[in-house]
PDB file of C-alpha atoms in Angstrom:
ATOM      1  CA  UNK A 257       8.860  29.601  -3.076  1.00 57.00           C
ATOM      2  CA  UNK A 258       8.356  32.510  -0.500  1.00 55.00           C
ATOM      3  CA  UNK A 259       6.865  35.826  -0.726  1.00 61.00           C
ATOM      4  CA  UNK A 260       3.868  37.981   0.754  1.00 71.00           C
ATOM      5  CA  UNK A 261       2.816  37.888  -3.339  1.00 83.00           C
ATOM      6  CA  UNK A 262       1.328  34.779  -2.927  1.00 91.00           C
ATOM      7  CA  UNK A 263      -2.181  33.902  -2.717  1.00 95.00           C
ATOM      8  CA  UNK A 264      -3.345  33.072   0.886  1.00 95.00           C
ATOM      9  CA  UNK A 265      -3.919  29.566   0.262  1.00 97.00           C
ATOM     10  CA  UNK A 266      -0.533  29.111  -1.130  1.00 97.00           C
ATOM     11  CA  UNK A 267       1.113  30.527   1.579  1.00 96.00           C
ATOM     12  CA  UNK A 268      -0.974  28.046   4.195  1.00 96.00           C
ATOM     13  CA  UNK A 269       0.656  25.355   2.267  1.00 97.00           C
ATOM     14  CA  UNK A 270       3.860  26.729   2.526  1.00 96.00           C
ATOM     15  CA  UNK A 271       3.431  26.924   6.354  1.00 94.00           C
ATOM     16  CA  UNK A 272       3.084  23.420   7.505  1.00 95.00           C
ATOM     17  CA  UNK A 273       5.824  21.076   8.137  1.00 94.00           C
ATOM     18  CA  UNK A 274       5.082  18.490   5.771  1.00 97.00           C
ATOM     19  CA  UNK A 275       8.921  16.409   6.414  1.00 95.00           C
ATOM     20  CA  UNK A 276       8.076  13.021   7.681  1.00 94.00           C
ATOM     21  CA  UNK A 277       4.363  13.298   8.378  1.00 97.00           C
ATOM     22  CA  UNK A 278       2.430  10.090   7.918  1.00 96.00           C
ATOM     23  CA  UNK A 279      -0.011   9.580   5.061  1.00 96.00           C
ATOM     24  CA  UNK A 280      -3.708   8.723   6.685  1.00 96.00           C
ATOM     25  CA  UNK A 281      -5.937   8.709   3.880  1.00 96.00           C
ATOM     26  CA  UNK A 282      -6.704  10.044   0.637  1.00 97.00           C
ATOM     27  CA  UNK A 283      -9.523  10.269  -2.083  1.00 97.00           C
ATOM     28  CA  UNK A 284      -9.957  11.918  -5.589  1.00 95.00           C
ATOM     29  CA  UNK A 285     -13.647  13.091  -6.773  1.00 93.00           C
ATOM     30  CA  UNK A 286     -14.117  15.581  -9.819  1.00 91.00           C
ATOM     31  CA  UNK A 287     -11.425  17.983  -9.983  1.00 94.00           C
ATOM     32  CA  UNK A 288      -9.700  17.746  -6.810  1.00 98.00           C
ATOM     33  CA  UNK A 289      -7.252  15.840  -5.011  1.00 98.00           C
ATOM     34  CA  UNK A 290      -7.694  15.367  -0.827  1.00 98.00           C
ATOM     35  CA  UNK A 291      -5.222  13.461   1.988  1.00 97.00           C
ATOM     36  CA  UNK A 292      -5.217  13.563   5.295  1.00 97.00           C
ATOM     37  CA  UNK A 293      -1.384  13.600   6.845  1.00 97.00           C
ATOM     38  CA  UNK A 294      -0.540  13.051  10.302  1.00 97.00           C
ATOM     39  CA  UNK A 295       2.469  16.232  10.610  1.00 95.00           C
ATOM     40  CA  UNK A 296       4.316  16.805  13.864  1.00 92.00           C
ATOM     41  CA  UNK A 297       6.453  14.513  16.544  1.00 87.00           C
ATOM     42  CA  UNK A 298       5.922  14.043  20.532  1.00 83.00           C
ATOM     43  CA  UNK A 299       7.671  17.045  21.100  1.00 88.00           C
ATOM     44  CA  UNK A 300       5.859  20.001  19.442  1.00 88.00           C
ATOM     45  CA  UNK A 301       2.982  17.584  19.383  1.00 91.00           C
ATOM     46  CA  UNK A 302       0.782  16.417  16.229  1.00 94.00           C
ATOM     47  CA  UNK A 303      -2.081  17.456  14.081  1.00 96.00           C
ATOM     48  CA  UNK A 304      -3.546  15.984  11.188  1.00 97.00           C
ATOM     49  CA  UNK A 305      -3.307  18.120   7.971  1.00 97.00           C
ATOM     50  CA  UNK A 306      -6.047  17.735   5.346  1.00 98.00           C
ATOM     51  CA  UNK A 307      -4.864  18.918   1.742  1.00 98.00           C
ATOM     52  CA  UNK A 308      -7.501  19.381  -0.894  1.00 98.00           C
ATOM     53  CA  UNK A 309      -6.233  20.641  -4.273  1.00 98.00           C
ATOM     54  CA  UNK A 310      -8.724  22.597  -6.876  1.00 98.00           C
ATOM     55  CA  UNK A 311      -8.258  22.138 -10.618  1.00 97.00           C
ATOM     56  CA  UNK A 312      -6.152  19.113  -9.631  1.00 97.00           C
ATOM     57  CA  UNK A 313      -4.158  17.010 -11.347  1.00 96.00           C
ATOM     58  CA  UNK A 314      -1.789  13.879  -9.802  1.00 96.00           C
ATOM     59  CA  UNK A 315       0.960  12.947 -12.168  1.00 96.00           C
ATOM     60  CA  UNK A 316       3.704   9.681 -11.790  1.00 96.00           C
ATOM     61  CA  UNK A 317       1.780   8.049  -9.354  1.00 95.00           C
ATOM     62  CA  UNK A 318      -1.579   5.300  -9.431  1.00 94.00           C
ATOM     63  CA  UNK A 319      -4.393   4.445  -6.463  1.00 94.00           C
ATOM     64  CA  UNK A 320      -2.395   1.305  -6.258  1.00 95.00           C
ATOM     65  CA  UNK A 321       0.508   3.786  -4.840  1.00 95.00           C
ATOM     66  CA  UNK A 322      -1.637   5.896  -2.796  1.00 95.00           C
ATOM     67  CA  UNK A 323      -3.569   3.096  -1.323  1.00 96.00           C
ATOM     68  CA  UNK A 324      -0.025   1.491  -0.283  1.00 94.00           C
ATOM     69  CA  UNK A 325       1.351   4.658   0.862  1.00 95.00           C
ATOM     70  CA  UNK A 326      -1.706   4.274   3.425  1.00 95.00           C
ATOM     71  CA  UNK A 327      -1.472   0.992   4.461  1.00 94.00           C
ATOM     72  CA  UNK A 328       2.123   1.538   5.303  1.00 93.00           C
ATOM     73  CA  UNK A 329       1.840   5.143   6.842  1.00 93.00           C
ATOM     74  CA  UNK A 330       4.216   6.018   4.455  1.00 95.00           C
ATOM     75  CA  UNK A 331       6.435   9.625   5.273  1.00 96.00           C
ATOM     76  CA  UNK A 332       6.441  12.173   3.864  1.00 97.00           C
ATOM     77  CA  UNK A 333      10.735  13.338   2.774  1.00 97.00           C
ATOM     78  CA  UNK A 334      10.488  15.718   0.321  1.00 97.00           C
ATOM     79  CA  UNK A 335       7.792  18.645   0.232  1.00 97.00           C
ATOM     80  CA  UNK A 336       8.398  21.248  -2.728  1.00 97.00           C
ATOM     81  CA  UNK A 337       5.571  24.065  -3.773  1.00 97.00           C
ATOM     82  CA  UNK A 338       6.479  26.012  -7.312  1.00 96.00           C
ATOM     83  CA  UNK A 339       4.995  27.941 -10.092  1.00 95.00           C
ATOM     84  CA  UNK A 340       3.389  25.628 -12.883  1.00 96.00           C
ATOM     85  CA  UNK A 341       4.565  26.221 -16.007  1.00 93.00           C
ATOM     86  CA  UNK A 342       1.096  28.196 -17.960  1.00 92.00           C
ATOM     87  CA  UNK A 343      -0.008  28.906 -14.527  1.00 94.00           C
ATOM     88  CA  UNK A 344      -1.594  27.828 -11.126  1.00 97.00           C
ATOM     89  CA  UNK A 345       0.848  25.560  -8.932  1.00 98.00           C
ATOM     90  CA  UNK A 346       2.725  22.334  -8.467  1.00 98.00           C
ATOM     91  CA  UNK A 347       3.234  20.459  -4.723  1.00 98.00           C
ATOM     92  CA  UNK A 348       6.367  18.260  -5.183  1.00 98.00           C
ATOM     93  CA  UNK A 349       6.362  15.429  -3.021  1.00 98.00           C
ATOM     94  CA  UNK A 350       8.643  12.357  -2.290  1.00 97.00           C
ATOM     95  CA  UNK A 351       7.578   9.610   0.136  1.00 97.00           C
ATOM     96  CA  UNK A 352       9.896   7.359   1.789  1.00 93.00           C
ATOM     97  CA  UNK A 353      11.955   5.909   0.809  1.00 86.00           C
ATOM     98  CA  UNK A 354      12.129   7.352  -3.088  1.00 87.00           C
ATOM     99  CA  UNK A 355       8.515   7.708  -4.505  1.00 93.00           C
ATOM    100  CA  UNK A 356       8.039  10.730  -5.959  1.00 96.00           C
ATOM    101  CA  UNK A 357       5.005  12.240  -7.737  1.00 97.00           C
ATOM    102  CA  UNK A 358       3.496  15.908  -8.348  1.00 98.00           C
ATOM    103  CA  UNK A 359      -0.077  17.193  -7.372  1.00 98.00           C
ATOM    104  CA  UNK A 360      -0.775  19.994 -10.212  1.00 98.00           C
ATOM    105  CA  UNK A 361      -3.574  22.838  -9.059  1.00 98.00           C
ATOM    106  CA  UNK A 362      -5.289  26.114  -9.111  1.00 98.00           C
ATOM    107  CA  UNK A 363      -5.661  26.275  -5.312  1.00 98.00           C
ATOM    108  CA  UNK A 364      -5.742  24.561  -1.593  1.00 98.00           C
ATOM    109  CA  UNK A 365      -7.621  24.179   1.078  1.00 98.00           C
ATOM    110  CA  UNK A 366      -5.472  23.391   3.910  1.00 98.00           C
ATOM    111  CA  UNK A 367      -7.336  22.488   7.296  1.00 98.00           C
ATOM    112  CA  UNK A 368      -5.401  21.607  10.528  1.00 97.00           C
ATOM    113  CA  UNK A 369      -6.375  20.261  13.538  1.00 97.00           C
ATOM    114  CA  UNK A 370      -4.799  18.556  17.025  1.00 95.00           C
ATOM    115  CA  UNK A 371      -4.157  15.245  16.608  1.00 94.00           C
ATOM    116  CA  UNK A 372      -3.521  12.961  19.402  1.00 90.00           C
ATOM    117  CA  UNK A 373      -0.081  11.017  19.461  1.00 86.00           C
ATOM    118  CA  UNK A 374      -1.244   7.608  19.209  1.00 85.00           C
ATOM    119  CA  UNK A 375      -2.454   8.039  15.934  1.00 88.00           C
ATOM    120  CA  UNK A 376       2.010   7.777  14.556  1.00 88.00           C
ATOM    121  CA  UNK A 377       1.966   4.337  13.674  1.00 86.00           C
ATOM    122  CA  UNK A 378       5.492   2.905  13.470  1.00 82.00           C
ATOM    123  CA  UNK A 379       7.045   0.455  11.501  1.00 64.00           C
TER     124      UNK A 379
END
């Protein structure tokens, strides 16, 4: 999904490199969805992303999965934003090695911030 068409928010999404960032926490309270990933390597250095999805919905995954995905810093391998069918959006995501759900919203907050590189745990 590309194109200066697309709400601001959308396209902040779009911008960050989600591909094997770390998952750091996350939380669900009314209708939203939040985590925290750890984005980045050594090189370009790291910052920690925090997603929060409005009119949110998470489909084919549980807090048993989520809270796992913590625990293990599970990656992030698959990263795909679309149109929802009847409108607002859909962030596809896989984590490593093959568990793949879909956050379903109306809109994002994306904040970023430096992140120091201890904080990559490795397994």
């Amino acid at each position: 999904m590309t194109g200066r068409d697309l709400p601001d928010d959308i396209r902040d999404l779009l911008a960050l490199d989600l591909l094997a960032a770390q998952v750091q926490d996350w939380s669900i309270a009314s209708d939203s969805f939040t985590w925290t990933l750890l984005a980045g390597d050594s090189e370009r250095g790291h910052e920690l992303a925090t997603l929060t999805y409005v009119g949110a919905v998470v489909l084919h995954t549980n807090r048993r999965h989520l809270d796992r995905a913590v625990e293990v810093a599970a990656e992030v391998v698959g990263s795909e934003v679309v149109a929802a069918e009847g409108g607002g959006f859909e962030h596809r995501v896989t984590l490593g090695p093959a568990h793949a759900f879909v956050i379903r919203f109306w809109s994002v907050d994306v904040r970023r911030m430096p992140a120091p590189d201890h904080l990559r745990r490795t397994r």
